[in-house]
PDB file of C-alpha atoms in Angstrom:
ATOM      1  CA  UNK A  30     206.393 133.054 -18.630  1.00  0.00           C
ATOM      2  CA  UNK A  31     209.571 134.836 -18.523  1.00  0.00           C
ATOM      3  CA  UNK A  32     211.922 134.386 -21.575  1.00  0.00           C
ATOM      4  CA  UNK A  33     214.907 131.618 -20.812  1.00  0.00           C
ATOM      5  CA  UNK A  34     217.400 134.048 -20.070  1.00  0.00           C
ATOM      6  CA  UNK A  35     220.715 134.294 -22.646  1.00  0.00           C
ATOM      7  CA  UNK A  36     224.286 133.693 -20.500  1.00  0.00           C
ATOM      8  CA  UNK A  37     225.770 135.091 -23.395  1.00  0.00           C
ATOM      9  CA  UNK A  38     224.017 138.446 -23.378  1.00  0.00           C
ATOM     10  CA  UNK A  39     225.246 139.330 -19.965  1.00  0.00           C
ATOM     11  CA  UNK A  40     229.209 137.473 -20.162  1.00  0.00           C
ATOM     12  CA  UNK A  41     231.735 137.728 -23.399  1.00  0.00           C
ATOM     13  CA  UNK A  42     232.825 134.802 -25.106  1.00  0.00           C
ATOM     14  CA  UNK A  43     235.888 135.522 -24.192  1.00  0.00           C
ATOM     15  CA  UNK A  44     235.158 135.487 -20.674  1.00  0.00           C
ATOM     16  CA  UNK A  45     233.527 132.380 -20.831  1.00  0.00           C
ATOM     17  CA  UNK A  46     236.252 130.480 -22.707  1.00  0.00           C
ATOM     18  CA  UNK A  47     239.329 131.415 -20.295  1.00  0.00           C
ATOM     19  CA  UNK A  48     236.789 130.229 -17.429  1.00  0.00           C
ATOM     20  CA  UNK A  49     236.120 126.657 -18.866  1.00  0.00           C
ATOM     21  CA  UNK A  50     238.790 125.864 -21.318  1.00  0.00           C
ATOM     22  CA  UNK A  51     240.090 123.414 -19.098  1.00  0.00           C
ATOM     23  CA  UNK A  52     236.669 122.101 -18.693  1.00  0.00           C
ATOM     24  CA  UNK A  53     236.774 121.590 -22.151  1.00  0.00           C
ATOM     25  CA  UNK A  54     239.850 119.948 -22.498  1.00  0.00           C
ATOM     26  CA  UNK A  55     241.641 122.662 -24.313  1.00  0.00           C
ATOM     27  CA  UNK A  56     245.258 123.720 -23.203  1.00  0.00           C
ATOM     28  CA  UNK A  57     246.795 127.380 -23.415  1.00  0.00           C
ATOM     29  CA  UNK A  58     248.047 127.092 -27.005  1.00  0.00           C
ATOM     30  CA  UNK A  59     244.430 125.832 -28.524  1.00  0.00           C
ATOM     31  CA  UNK A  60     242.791 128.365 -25.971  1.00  0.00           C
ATOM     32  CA  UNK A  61     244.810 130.897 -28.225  1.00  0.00           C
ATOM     33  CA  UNK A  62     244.311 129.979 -31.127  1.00  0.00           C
ATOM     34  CA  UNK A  63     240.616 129.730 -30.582  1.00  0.00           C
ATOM     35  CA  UNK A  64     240.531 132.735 -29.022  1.00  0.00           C
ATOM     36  CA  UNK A  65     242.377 134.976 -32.468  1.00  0.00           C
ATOM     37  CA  UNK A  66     239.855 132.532 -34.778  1.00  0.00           C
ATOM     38  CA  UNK A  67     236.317 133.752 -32.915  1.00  0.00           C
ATOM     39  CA  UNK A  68     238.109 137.414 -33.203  1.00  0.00           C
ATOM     40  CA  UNK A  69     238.988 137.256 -36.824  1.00  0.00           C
ATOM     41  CA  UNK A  70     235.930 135.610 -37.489  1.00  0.00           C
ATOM     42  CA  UNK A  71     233.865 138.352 -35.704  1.00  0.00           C
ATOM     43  CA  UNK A  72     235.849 140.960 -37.575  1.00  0.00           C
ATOM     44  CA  UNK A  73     236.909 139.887 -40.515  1.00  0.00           C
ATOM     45  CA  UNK A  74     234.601 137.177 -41.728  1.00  0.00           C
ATOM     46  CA  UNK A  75     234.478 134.194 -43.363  1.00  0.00           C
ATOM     47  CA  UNK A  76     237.507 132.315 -43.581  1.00  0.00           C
ATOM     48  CA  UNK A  77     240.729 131.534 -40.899  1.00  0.00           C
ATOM     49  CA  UNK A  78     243.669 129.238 -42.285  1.00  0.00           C
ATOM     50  CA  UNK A  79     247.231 128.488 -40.637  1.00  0.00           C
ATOM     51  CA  UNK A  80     248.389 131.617 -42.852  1.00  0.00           C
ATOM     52  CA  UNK A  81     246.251 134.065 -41.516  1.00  0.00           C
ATOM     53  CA  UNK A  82     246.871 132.466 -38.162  1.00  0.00           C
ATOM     54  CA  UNK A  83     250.319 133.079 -38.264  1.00  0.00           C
ATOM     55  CA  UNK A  84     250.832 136.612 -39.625  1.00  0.00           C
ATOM     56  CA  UNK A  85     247.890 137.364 -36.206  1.00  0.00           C
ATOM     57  CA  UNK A  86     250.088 135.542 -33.674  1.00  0.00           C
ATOM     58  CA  UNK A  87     253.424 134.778 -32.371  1.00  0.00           C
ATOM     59  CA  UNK A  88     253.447 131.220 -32.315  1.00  0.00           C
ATOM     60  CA  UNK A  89     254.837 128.951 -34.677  1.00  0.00           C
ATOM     61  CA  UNK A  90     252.997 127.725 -38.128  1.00  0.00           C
ATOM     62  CA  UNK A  91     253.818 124.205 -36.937  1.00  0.00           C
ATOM     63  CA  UNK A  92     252.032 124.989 -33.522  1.00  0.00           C
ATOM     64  CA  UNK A  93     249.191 126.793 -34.803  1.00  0.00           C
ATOM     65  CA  UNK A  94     248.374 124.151 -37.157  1.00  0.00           C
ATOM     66  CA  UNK A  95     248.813 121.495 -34.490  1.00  0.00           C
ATOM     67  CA  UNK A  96     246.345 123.422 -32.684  1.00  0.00           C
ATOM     68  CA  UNK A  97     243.801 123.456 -35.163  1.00  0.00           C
ATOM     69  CA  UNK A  98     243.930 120.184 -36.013  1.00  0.00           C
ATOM     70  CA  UNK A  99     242.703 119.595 -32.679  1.00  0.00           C
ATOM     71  CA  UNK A 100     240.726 121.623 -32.325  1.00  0.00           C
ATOM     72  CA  UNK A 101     238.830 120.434 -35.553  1.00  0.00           C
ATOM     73  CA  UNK A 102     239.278 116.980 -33.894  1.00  0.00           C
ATOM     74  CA  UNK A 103     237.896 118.174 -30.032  1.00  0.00           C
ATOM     75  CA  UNK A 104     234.875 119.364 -32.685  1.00  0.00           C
ATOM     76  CA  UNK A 105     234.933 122.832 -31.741  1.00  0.00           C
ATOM     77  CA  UNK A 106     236.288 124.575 -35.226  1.00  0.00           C
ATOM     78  CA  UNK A 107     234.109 123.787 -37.931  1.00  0.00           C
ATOM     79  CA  UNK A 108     235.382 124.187 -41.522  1.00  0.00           C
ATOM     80  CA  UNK A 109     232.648 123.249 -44.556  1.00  0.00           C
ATOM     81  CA  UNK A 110     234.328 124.277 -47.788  1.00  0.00           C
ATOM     82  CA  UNK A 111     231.662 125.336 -50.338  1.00  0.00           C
ATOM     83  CA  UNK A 112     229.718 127.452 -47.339  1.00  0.00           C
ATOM     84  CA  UNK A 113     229.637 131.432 -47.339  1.00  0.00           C
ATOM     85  CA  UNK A 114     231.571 131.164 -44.636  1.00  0.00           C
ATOM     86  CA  UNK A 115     232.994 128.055 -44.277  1.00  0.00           C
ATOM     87  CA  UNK A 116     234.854 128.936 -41.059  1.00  0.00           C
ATOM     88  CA  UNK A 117     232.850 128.369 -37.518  1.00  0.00           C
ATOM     89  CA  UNK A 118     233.382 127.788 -33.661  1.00  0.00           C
ATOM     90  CA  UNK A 119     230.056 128.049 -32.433  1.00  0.00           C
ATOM     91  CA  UNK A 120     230.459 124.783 -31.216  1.00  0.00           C
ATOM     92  CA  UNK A 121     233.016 126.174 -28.359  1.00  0.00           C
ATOM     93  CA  UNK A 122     230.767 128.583 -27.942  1.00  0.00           C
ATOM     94  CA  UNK A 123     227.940 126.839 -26.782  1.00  0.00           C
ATOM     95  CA  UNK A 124     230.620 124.907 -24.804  1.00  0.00           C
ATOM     96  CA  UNK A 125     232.080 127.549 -23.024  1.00  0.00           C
ATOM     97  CA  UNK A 126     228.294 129.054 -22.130  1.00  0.00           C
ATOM     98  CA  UNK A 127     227.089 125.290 -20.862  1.00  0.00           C
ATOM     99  CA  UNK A 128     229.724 124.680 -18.507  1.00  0.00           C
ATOM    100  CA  UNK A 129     229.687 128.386 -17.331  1.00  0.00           C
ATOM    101  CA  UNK A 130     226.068 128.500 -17.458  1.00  0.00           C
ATOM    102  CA  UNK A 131     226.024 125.164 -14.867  1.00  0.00           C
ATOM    103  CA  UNK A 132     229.049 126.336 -12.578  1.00  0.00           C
ATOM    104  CA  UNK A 133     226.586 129.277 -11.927  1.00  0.00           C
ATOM    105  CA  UNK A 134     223.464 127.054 -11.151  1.00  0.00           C
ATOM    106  CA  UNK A 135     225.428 124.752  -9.225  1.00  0.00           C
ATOM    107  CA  UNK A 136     226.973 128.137  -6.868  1.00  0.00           C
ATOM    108  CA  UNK A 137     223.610 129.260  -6.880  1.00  0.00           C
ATOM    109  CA  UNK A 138     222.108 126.384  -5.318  1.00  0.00           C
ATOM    110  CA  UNK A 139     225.175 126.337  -2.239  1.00  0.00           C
ATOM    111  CA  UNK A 140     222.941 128.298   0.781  1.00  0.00           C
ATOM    112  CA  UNK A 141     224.120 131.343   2.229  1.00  0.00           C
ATOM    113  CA  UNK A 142     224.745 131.944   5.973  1.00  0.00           C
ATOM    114  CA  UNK A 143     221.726 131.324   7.776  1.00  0.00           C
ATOM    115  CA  UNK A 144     221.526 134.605   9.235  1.00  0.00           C
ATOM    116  CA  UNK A 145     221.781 136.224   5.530  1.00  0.00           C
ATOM    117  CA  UNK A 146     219.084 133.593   3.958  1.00  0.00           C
ATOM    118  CA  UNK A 147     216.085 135.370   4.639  1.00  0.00           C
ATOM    119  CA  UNK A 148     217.982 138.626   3.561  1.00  0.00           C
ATOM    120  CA  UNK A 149     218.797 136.996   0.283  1.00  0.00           C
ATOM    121  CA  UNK A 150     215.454 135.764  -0.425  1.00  0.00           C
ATOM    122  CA  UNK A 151     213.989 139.182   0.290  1.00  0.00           C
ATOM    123  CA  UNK A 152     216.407 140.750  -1.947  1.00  0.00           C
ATOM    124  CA  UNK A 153     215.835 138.249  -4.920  1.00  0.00           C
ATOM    125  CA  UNK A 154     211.876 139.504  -4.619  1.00  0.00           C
ATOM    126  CA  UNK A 155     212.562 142.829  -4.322  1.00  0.00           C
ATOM    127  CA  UNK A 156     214.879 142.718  -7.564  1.00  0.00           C
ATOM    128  CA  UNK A 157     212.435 140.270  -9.633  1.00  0.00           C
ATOM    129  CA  UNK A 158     209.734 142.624  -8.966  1.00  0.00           C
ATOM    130  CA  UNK A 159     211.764 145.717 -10.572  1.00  0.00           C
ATOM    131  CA  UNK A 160     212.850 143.836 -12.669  1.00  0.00           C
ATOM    132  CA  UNK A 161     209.499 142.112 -13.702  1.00  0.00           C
ATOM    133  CA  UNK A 162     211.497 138.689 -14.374  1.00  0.00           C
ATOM    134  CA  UNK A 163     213.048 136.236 -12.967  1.00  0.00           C
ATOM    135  CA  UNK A 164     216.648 136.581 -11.985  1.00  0.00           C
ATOM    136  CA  UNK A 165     219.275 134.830 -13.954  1.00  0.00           C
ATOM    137  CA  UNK A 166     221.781 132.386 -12.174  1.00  0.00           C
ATOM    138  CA  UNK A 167     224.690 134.973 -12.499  1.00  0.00           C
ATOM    139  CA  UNK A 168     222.644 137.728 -11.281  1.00  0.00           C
ATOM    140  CA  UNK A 169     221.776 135.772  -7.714  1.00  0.00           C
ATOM    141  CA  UNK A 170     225.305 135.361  -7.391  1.00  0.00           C
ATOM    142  CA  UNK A 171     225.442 138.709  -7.671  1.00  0.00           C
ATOM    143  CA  UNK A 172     222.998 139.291  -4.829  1.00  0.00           C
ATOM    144  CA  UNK A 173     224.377 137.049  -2.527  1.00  0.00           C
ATOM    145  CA  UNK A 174     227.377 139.114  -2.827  1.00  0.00           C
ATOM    146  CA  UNK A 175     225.596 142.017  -1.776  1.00  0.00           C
ATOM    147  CA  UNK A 176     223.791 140.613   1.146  1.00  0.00           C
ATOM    148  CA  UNK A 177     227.329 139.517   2.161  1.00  0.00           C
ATOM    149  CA  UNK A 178     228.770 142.638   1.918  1.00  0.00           C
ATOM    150  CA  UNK A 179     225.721 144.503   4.020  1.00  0.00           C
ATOM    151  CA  UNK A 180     223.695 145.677   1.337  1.00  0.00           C
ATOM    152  CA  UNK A 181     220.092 144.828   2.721  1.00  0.00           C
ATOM    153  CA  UNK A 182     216.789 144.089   0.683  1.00  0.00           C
ATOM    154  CA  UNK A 183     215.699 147.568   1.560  1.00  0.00           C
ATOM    155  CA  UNK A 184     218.835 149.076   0.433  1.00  0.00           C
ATOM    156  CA  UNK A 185     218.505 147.345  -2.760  1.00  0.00           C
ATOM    157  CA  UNK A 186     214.816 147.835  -3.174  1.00  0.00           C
ATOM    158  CA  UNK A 187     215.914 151.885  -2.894  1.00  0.00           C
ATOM    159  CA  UNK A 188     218.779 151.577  -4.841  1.00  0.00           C
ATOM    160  CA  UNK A 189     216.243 149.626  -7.636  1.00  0.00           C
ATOM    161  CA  UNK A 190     214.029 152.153  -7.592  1.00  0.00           C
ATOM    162  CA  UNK A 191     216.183 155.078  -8.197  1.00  0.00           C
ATOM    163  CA  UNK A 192     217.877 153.328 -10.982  1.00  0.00           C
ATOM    164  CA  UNK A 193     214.281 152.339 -12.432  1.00  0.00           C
ATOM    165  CA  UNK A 194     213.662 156.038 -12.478  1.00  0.00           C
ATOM    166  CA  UNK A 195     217.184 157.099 -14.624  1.00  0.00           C
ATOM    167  CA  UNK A 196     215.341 154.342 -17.325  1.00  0.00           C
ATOM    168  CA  UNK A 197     218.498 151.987 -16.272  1.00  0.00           C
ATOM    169  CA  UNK A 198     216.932 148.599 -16.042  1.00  0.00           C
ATOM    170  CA  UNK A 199     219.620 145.966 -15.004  1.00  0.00           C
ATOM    171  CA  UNK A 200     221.320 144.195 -11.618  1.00  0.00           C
ATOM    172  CA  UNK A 201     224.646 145.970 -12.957  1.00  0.00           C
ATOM    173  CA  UNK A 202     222.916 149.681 -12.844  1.00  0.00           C
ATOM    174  CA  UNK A 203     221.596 149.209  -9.772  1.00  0.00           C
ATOM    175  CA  UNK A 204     224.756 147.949  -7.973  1.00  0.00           C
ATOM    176  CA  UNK A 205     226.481 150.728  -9.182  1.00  0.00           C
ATOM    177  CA  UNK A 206     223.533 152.857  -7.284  1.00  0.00           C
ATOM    178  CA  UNK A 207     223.945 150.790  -4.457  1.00  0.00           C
ATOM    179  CA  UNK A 208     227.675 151.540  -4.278  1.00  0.00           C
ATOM    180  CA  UNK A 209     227.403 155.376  -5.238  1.00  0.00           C
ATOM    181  CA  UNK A 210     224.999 155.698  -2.233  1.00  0.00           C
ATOM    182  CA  UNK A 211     227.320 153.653   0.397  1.00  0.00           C
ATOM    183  CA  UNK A 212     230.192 156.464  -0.974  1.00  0.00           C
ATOM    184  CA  UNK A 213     228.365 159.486  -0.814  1.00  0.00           C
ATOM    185  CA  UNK A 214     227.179 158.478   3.089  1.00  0.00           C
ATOM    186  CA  UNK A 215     230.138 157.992   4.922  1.00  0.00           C
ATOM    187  CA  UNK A 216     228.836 157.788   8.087  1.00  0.00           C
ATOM    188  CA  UNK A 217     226.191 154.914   7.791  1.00  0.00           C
ATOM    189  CA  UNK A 218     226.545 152.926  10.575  1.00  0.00           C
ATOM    190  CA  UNK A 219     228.614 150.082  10.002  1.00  0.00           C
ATOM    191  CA  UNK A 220     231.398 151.580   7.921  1.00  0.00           C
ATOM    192  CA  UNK A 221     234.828 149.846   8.387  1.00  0.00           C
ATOM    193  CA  UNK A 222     233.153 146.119   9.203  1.00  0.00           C
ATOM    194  CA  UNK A 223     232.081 145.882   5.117  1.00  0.00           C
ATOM    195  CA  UNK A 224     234.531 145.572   2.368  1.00  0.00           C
ATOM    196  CA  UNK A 225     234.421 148.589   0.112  1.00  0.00           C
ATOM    197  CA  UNK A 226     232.073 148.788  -2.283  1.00  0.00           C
ATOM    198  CA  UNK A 227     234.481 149.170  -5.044  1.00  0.00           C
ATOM    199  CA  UNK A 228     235.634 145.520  -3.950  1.00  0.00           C
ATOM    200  CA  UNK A 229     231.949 144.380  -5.033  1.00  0.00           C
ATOM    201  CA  UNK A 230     232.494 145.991  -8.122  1.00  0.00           C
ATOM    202  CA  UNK A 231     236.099 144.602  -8.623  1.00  0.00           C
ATOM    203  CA  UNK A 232     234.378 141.078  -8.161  1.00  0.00           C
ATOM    204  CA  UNK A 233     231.298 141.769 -10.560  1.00  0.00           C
ATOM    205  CA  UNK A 234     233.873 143.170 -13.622  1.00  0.00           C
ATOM    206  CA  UNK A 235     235.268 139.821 -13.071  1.00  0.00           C
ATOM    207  CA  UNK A 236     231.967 137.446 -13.182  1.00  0.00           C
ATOM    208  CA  UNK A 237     230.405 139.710 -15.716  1.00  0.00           C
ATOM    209  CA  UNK A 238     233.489 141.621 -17.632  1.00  0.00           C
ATOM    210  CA  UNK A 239     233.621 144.947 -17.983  1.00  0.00           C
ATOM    211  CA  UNK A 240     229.482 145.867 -19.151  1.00  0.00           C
ATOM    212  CA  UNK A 241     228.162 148.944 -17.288  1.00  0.00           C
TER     213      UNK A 241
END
């Protein structure tokens, strides 16, 4: 059985949080604040006060601290004096993945067009077989994408192959074979009724930030 496969390997935290903070029930200033805490705390260790806060940001102390204190209260900054590192949001991180995490499953379960369905399906076996795993949620967005922009189960199957062989094992690498290939043959038939292919890659920077 494949491994359960980690949302947070493939999409920043960051990403993840400006998606859903709404979601959450966070507004713009505790969305900021959150977002210079998980930084600091990434970078700089173990523990984030109003202070530090303050000399980071250019908000007021009086906001800042009225944005921790909800956040402390929403439950998703954790401080435990007497820890190593007292200091934690990994509550909003789990959060921020859950709600992303289901927004995918739920856009994964809308059907395509009829006429691209069995392209879709075909494309999801082709890519699971490279692969030799089951396809996350966010990666059969991805697909659908593809299928909706023209790229075909045997273009991807190609374009799989070839990336397979450079010892690049991931949907991203092969997309970008998939869209160096549509560039360097500009007379495939069909040209000028498809977006461009850097438009695909436009929208996957934005569902999947900037990894290559």
């Amino acid at each position: 059985m494949a491994a359960r496969y980690s949302l947070s390997k493939a999409v920043s935290f960051d990403f993840a949080l400006v998606e859903t903070y709404r979601e959450m029930g966070l507004d713009e200033k505790e969305l900021s604040v959150l977002l210079v805490t998980d930084h600091l705390l990434s970078q700089e260790g173990a523990l984030v006060t109003q202070d530090v806060l303050a000399s980071r940001m250019a908000m007021g102390a009086d906001e800042i601290d009225a944005a921790l204190a909800s956040l402390i209260k929403k439950g998703f900054f954790l401080y435990t004096p007497g820890k190593k590192k007292p200091c934690t949001v990994d509550p909003a991180h789990k959060a921020a993945y859950r709600l992303l995490e289901l927004r995918l499953q739920d856009g994964a379960k809308r059907e395509p067009s009829e006429s691209g369905k069995k392209e879709v399906s075909k494309a999801y076996i082709v890519l699971e077989d490279a692969l030799a795993r089951t396809l996350s949620p966010l990666e059969k967005e991805t697909v659908v994408r593809w299928v909706d922009h023209g790229w075909d189960a045997g273009m991807i199957k190609i374009a799989a192959e070839a990336s397979l062989a450079q010892g690049r094992r991931s949907v991203r690498a092969i997309e970008s074979e998939l869209a160096a290939r549509e560039n360097s043959d500009k007379g495939r038939q069909g040209k000028g009724t498809r977006k461009s292919a850097s438009s695909v890659l436009s929208a996957s920077r934005k569902l999947w930030g900037d990894e290559g």
